[in-house]
CSV table of C-alpha atoms and ligand atoms in Angstrom, one decimal:
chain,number,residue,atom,x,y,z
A,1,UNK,CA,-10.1,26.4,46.5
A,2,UNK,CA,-13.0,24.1,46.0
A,3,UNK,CA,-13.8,21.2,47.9
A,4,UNK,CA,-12.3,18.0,46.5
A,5,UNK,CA,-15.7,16.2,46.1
A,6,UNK,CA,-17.1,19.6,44.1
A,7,UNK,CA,-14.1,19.1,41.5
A,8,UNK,CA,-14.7,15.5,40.9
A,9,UNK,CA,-18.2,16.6,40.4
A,10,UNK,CA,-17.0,18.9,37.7
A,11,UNK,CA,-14.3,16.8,36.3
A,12,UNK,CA,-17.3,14.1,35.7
A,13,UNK,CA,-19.8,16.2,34.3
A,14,UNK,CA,-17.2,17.7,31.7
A,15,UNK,CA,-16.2,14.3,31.2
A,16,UNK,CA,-19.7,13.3,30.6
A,17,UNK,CA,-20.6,16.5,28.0
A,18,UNK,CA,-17.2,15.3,26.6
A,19,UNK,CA,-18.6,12.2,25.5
A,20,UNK,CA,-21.7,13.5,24.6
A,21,UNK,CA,-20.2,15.5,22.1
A,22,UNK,CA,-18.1,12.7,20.8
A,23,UNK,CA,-20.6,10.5,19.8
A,24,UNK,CA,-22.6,13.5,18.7
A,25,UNK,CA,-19.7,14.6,16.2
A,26,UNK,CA,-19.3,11.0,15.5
A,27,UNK,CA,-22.8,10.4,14.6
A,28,UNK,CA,-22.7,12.7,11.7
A,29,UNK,CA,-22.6,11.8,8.2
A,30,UNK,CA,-20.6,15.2,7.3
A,31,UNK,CA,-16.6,15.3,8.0
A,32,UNK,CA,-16.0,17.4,10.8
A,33,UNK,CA,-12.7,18.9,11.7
A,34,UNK,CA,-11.8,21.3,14.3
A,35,UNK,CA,-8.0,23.3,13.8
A,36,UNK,CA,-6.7,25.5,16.7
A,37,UNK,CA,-5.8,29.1,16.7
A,38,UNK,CA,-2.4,28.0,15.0
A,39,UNK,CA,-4.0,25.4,12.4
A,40,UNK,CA,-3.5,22.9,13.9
A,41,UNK,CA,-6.0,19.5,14.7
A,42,UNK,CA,-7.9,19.4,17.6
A,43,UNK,CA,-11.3,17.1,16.9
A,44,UNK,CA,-12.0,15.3,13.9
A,45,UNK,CA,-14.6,12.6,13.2
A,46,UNK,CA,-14.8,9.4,11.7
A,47,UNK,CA,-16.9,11.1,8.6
A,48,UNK,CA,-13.6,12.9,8.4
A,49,UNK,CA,-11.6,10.1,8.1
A,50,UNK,CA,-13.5,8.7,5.1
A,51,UNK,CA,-13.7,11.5,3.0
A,52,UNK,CA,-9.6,12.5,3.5
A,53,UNK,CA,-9.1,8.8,3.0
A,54,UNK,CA,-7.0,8.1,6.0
A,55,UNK,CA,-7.1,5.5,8.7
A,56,UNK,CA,-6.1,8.0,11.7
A,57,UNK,CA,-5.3,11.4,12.2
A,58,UNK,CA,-2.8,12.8,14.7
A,59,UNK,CA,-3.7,15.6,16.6
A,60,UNK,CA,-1.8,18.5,16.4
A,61,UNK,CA,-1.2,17.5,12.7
A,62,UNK,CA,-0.9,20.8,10.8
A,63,UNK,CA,-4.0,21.3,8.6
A,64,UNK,CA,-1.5,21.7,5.5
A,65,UNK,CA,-0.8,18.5,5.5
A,66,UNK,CA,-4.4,17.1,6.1
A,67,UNK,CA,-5.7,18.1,2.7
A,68,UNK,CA,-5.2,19.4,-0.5
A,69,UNK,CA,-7.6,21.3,-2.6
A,70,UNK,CA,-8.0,22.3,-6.0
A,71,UNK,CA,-10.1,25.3,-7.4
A,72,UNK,CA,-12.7,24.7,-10.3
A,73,UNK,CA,-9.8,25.9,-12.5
A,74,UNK,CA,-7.6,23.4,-11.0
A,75,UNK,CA,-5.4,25.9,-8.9
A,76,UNK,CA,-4.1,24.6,-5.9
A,77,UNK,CA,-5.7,26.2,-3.0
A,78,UNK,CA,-4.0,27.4,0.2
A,79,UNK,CA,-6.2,25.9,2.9
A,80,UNK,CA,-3.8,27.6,5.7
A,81,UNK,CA,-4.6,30.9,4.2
A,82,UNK,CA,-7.8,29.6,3.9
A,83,UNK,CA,-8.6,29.1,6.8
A,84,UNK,CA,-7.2,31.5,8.5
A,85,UNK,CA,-8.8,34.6,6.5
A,86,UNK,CA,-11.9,33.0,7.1
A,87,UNK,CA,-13.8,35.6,9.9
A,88,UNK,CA,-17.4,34.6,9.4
A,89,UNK,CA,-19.0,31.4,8.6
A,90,UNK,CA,-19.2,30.3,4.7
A,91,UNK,CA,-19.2,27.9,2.7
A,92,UNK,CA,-18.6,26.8,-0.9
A,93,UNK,CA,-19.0,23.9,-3.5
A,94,UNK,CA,-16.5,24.4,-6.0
A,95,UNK,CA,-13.7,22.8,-4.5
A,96,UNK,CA,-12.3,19.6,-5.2
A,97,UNK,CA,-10.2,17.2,-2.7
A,98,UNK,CA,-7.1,15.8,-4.3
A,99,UNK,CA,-5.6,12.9,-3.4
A,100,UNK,CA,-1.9,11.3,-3.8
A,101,UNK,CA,-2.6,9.0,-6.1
A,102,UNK,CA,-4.4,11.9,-8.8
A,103,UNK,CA,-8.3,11.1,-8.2
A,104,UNK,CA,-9.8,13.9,-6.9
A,105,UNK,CA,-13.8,14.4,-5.0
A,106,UNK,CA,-16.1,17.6,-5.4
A,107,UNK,CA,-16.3,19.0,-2.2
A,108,UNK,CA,-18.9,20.9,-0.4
A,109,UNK,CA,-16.3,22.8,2.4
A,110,UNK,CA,-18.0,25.0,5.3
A,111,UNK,CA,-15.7,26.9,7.7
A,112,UNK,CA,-17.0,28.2,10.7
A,113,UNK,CA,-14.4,30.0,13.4
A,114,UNK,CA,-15.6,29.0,16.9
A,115,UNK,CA,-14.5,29.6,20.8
A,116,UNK,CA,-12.8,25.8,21.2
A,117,UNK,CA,-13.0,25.1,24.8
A,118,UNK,CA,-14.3,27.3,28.0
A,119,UNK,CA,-13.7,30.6,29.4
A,120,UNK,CA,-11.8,33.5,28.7
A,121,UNK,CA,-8.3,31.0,28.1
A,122,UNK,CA,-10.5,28.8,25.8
A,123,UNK,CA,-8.8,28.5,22.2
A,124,UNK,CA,-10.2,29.8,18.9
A,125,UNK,CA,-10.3,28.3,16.1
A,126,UNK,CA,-11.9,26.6,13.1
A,127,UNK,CA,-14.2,24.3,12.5
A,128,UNK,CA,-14.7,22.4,8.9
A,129,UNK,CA,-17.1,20.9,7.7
A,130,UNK,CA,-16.7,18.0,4.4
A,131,UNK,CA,-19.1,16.1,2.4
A,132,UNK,CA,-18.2,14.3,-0.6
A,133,UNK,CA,-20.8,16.1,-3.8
A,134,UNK,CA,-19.3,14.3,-6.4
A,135,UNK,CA,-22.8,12.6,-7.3
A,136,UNK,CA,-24.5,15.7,-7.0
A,137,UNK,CA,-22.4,17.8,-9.1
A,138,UNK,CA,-22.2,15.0,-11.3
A,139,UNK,CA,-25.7,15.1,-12.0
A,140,UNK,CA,-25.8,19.1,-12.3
A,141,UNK,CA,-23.5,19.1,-14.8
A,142,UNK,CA,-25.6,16.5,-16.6
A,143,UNK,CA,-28.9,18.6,-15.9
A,144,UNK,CA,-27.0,21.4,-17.4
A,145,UNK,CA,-25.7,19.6,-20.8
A,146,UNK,CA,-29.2,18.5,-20.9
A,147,UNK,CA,-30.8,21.9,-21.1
A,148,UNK,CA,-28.3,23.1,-23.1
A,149,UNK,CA,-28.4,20.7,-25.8
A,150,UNK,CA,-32.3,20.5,-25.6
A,151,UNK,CA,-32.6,24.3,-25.7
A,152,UNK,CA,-30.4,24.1,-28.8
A,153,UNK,CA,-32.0,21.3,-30.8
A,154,UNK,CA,-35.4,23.1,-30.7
A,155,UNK,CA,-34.2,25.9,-31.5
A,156,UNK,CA,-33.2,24.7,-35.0
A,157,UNK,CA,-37.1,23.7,-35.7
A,158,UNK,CA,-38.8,26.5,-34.4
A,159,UNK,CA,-36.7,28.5,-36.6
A,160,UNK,CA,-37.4,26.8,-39.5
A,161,UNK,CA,-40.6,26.9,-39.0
A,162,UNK,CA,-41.1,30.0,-38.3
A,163,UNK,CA,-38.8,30.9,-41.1
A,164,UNK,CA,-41.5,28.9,-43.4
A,165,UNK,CA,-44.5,30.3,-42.4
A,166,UNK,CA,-43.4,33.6,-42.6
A,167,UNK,CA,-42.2,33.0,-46.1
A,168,UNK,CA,-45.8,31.6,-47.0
A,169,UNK,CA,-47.2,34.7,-45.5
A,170,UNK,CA,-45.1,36.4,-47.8
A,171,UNK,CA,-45.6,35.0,-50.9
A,172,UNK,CA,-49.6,35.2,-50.2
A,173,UNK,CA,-49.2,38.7,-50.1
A,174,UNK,CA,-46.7,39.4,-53.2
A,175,UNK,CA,-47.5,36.7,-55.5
A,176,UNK,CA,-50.2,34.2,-54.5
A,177,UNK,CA,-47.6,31.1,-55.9
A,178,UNK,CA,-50.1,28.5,-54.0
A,179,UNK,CA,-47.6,25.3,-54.8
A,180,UNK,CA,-44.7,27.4,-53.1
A,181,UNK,CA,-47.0,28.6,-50.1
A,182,UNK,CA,-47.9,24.7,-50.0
A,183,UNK,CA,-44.4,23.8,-50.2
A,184,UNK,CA,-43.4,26.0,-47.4
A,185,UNK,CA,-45.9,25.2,-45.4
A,186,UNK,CA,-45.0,21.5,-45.9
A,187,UNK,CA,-41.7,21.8,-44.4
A,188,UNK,CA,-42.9,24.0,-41.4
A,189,UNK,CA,-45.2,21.0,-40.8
A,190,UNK,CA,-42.3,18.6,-41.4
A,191,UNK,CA,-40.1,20.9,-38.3
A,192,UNK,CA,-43.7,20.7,-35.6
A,193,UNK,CA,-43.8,17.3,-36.2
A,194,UNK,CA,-40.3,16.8,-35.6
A,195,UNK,CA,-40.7,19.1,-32.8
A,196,UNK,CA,-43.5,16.5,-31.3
A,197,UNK,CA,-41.5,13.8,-31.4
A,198,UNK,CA,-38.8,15.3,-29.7
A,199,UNK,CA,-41.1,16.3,-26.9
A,200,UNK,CA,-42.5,12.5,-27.0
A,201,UNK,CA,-39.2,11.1,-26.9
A,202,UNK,CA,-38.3,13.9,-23.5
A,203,UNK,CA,-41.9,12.9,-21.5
A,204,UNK,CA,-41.0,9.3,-22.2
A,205,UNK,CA,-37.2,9.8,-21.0
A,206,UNK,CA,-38.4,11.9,-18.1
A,207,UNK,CA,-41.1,9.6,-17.0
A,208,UNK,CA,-38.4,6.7,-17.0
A,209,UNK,CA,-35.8,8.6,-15.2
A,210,UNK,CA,-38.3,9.2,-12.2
A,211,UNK,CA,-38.8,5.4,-12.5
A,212,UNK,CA,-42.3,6.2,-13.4
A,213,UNK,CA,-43.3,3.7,-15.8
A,214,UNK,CA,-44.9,0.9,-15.1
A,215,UNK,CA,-45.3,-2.2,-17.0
A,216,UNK,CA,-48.6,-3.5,-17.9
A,217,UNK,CA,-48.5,-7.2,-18.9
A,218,UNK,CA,-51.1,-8.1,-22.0
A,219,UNK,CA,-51.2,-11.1,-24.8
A,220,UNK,CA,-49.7,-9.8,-27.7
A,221,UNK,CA,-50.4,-11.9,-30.9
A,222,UNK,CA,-47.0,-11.2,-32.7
A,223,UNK,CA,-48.1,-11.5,-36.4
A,224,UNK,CA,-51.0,-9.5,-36.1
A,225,UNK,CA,-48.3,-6.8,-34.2
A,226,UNK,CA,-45.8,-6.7,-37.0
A,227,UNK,CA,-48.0,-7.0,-40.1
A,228,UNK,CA,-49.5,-3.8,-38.4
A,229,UNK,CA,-46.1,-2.3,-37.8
A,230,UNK,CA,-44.9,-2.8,-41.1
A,231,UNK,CA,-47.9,-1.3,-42.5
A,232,UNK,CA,-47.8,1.9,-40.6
A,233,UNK,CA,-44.3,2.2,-42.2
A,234,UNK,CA,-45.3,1.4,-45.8
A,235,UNK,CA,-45.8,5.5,-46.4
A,236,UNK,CA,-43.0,6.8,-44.8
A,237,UNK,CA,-40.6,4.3,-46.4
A,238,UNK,CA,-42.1,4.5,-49.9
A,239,UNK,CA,-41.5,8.2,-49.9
A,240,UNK,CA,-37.8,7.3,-49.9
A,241,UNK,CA,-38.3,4.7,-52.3
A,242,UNK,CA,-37.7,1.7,-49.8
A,243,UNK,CA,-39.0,-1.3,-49.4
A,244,UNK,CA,-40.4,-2.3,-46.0
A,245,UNK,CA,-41.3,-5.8,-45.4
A,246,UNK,CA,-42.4,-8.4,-42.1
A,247,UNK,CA,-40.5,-11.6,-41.9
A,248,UNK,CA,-42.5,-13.8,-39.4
A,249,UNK,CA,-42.3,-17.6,-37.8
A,250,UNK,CA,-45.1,-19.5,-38.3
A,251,UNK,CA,-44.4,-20.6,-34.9
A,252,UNK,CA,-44.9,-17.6,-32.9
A,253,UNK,CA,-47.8,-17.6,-30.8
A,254,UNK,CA,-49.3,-15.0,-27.7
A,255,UNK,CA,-45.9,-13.1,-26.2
A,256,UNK,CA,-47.0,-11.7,-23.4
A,257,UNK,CA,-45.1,-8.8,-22.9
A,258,UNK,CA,-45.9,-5.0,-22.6
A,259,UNK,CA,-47.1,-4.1,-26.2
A,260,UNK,CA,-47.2,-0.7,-25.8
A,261,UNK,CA,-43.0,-1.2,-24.8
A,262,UNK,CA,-42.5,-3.5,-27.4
A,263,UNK,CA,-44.0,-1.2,-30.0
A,264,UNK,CA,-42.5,1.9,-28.8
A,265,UNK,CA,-38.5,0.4,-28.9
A,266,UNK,CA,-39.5,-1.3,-32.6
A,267,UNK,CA,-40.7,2.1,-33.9
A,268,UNK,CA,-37.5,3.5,-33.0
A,269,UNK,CA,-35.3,0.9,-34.5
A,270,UNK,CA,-37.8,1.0,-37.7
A,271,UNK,CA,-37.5,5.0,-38.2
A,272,UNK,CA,-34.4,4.8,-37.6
A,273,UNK,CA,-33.3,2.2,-40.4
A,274,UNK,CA,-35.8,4.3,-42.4
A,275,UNK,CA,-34.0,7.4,-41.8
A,276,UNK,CA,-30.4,6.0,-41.9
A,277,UNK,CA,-31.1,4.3,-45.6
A,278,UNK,CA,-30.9,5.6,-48.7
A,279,UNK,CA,-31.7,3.3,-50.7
A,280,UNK,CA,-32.6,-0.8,-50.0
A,281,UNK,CA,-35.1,-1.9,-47.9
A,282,UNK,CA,-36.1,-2.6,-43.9
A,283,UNK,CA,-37.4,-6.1,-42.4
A,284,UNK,CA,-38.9,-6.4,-39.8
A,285,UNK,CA,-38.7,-9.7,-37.9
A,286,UNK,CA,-40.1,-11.9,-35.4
A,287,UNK,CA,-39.0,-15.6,-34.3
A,288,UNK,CA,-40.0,-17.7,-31.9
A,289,UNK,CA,-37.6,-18.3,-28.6
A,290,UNK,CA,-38.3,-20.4,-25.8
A,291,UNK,CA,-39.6,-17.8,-23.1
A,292,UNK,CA,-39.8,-14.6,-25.5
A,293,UNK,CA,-39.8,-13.7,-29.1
A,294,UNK,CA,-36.6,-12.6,-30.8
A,295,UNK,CA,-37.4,-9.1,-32.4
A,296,UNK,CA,-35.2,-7.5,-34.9
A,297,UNK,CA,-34.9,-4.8,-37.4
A,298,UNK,CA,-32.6,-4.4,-40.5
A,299,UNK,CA,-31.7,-2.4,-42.5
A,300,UNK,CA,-29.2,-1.8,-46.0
A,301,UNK,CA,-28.1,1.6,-45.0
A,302,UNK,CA,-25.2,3.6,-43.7
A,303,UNK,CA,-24.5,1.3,-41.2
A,304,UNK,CA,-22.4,2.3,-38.0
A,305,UNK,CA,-18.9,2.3,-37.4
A,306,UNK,CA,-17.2,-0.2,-34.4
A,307,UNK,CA,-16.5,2.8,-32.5
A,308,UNK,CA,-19.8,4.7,-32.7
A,309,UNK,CA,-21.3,1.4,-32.3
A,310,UNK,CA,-20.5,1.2,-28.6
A,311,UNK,CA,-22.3,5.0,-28.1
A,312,UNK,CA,-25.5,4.6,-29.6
A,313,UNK,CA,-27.2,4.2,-26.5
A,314,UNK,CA,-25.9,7.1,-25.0
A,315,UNK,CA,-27.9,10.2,-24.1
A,316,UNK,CA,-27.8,12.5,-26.8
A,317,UNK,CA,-25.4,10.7,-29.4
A,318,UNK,CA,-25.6,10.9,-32.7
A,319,UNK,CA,-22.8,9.9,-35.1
A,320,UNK,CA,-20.1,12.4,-36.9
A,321,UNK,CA,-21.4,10.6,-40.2
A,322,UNK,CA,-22.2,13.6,-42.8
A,323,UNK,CA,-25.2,11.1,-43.6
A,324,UNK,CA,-26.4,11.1,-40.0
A,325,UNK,CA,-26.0,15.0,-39.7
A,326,UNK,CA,-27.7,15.5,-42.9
A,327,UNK,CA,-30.7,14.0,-41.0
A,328,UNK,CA,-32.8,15.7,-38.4
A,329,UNK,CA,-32.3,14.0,-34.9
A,330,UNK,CA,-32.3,14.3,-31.0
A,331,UNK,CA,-29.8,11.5,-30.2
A,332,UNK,CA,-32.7,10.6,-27.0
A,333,UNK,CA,-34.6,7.7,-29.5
A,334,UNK,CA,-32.1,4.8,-28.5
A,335,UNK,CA,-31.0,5.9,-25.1
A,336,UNK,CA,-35.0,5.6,-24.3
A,337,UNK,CA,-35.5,2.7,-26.1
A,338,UNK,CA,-32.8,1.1,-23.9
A,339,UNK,CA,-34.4,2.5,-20.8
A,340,UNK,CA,-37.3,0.4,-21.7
A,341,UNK,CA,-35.7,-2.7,-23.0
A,342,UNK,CA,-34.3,-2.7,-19.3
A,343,UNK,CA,-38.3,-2.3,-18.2
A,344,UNK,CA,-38.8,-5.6,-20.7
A,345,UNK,CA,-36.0,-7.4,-18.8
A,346,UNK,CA,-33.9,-7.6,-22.0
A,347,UNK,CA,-31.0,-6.0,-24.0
A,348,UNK,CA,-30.5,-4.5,-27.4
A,349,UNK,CA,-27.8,-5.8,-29.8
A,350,UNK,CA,-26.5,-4.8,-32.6
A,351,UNK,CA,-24.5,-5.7,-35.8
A,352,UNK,CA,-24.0,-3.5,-38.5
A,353,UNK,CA,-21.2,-2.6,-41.1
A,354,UNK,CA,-20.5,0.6,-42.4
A,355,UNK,CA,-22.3,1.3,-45.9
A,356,UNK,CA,-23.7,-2.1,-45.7
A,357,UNK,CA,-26.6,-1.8,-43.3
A,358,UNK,CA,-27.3,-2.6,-39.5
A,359,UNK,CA,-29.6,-5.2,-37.3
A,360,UNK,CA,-31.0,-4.3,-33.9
A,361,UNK,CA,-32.1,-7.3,-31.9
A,362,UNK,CA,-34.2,-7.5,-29.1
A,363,UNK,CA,-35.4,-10.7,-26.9
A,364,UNK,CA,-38.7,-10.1,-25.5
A,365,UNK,CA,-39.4,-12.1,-22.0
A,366,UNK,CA,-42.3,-13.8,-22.2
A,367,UNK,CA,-43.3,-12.2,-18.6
A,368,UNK,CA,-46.7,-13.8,-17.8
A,369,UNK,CA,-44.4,-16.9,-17.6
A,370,UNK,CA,-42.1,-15.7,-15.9
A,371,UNK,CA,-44.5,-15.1,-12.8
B,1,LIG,P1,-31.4,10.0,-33.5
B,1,LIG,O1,-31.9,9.1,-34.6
B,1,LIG,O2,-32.5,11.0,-33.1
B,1,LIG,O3,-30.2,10.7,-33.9
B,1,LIG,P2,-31.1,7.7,-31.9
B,1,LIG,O4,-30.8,7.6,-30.4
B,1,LIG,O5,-32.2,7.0,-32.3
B,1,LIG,O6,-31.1,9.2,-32.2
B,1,LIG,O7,-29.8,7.1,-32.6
B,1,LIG,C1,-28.5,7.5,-32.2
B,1,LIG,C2,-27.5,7.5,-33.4
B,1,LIG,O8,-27.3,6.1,-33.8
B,1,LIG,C3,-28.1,8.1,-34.7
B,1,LIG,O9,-27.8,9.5,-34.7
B,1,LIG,C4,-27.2,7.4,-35.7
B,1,LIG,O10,-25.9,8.0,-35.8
B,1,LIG,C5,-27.1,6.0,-35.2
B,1,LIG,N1,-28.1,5.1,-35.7
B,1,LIG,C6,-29.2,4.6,-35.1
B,1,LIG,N2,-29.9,3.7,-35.9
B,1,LIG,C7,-29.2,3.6,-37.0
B,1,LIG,C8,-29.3,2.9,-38.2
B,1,LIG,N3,-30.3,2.0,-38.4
B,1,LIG,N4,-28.4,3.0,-39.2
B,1,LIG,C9,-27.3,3.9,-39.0
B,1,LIG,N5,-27.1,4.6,-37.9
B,1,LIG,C10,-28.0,4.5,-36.9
C-alpha cells in the first residue's frame, strides 16, 4: 500500500493534468465529444455545446439522443452504428446536423476510437470531433456552379467560332464565294469578341471578389464624359437602327469620382439598353445632385418584369424572356457593376415596364468631398 502522502501526491498531479486537459479541450474552436465503450458521454466541450445547440449536456447521455444526422441524400444516419463500426480514425464532410426545429448545418465529423482513462481497466471509446462547414460548403457549391456555368457559356462561342472559320475554310477551297467567307468570318469575329468581354467581365469580377480594386479618386468633367460615352455608342446603336442621345445639366460641374468605375458600370447599363431594344432609342443622362451626380440610362425596350426585377443583380441571371435568350449574354455585367457601385459608395435602381423600356439610376458621391 502506498504511503498516504505519495497518494495525495498522485491524486494532485492527476488532478492537475485533469485540468490541463480541460481547458485544453475547452480552448478549442472544434466540438469535441468523447462517448464510452457503451456510447455513452463522457467529455464534451463548450465548442460542443454550440454547434449541437444546447445549453448543457448530461454525462452519461446516450450519444443517440445527442445528435441527429442526415446523409447528402437526406437519409437519416445511425450515429450509434456509426460510431460504433468506426475501428480506425476518419472523417467526413458530407454530413449534415439536424436540428428539432428543421434547420440543419454541414458538418465536417471526425471519429477517432481512443484508450479513455489509464491502465489496463481504462475505458475505450470514441472521440468526435464537429465543426460547423456550412460557409465553406456554401461557397464550394458556388465555386462549382461557377465553373460549370462559365465552362458552358464559352463553350457556345468557341463553337461557333470554330464552326465559322471552318466553314470559311471551306468555302475558300470549294467555291471562293468571298462575301460568304466574309460573312462567316464576320460572325466568328462577333463570338471572340463576345468571348473578350466575357473574360473582361470574369478578371473584373474576380479582382472584386479578392477585394482587389482599389479606387483612384480623379476630377471628372461630366459633359465632356457623357458626350464621349454617347459617341462611342453611336455605331453600335445605329446598326440596330436606334437612336442614342446625352441629356446633360448645364449645372454639372467636376464629380470627383473614380472615372474609370463610373465608366465601366454606365457601359454596362448602355449595352445593355442597346442589346435589350429593338427598336426606340437610349439616353443617357447626367444631373447635378448636391454631393454627386445622378447618372442614368434609359431605354424603350423589353423592359423587365417585377419579379425578374429583383434578380438582375444576381450572379449569373439572365431573364426567361425569349427576347433576352435570343441575345448573347453572361448574366456577370450587372452583378459587377453592382460590385463596383458598392466601391463608389452608391446603389443602382431601377424602374422599368415590360415592353415599355427600363431606367437604371446611379448616384455618384462626390468623394474628394467627402474626405
Ligand atoms: P447579360 O446582359 O450578360 O445577360 P447582365 O447582368 O448585364 O447580363 O443583365 C442581367 C439580365 O438583366 C439580362 O440578361 C436581362 O434579362 C436583364 N436586363 C439588363 N438590362 C436590361 C435592359 N436594359 N432591358 C431589359 N432587360 C435587361
Amino acid at each position: 500500500m502506498l504511503p498516504t502522502k505519495i497518494v495525495s501526491t498522485v491524486n494532485k498531479s492527476a488532478r492537475l493534468e485533469h485540468e490541463r486537459l480541460t481547458s485544453l479541450i475547452n480552448s478549442m474552436a472544434d466540438g469535441v465529444i468523447a462517448v464510452d465503450e457503451h456510447g455513452r458521454l463522457a467529455i464534451y466541450n463548450g465548442a460542443a455545446l454550440n454547434i449541437l445547440d444546447v445549453n448543457t449536456l448530461k454525462p452519461g447521455m446516450p450519444i443517440g439522443s445527442l445528435m441527429k444526422l442526415i446523409d447528402k441524400n437526406n437519409q437519416p444516419v445511425d450515429i450509434v452504428e456509426l460510431v460504433r463500426d468506426t475501428k480506425l480514425a476518419t472523417s467526413n464532410r458530407d454530413y449534415r446536423l439536424s436540428y428539432g426545429d428543421g434547420s440543419n448545418i454541414n458538418l465536417y465529423l471526425s471519429i477517432a476510437p481512443v484508450h479513455l482513462g489509464y491502465g489496463k481497466n481504462g475505458q475505450h471509446g470514441h472521440v468526435l470531433l464537429l465543426r460547423d462547414i456550412t460557409h465553406e460548403k456554401s461557397l464550394e457549391e458556388e465555386r462549382d456552379e461557377f465553373i460549370s456555368v462559365v465552362s458552358h457559356e464559352l463553350r457556345t462561342p468557341i463553337a461557333i467560332a470554330e464552326g465559322n472559320i471552318s466553314n470559311a475554310q471551306f468555302i475558300t477551297d470549294k467555291t471562293g464565294d468571298l462575301a460568304a467567307v466574309k460573312k462567316a468570318l464576320q460572325e466568328a469575329h462577333n463570338q471572340i469578341l463576345f468571348l473578350s468581354d466575357m473574360i473582361n467581365d470574369l478578371s473584373t469580377l474576380s479582382r472584386a471578389e479578392r477585394g482587389k480594386l482599389t479606387l483612384e479618386v480623379e476630377p471628372i468633367n461630366v459633359h465632356e464624359f457623357v458626350t464621349e460615352l454617347a459617341a462611342n455608342y453611336e455605331k453600335d446603336a445605329a446598326a440596330k437602327g436606334l437612336a442614342i442621345h446625352a441629356v446633360i445639366d448645364p449645372k454639372l460641374e467636376v464629380l470627383y469620382s473614380s472615372k474609370l468605375y463610373v465608366r465601366e458600370i454606365l457601359q454596362n447599363f448602355i449595352t445593355n439598353a442597346i442589346k435589350y431594344t429593338e427598336k426606340g432609342s437610349v439616353e443617357i443622362a447626367a444631373k447635378a445632385k448636391t454631393d454627386g451626380v445622378v447618372f442614368a440610362v434609359t431605354d424603350t425596350g423589353i423592359g423587365i418584369s417585377k419579379s425578374d426585377q429583383e434578380r438582375v443583380y444576381d450572379k449569373f441571371f439572365r431573364s426567361e424572356d425569349f427576347r433576352t435568350r435570343a441575345t448573347n449574354g453572361t448574366g456577370l455585367g450587372l452583378y459587377v457593376t453592382m460590385k463596383l457601385a458598392r466601391l463608389l459608395h452608391t446603389d443602382i435602381s431601377l424602374t422599368s415596364e415590360l415592353n415599355k423600356g427600363s431606367t437604371f439610376t446611379i448616384v455618384v458621391p462626390n468623394l474628394a468631398q467627402a474626405k
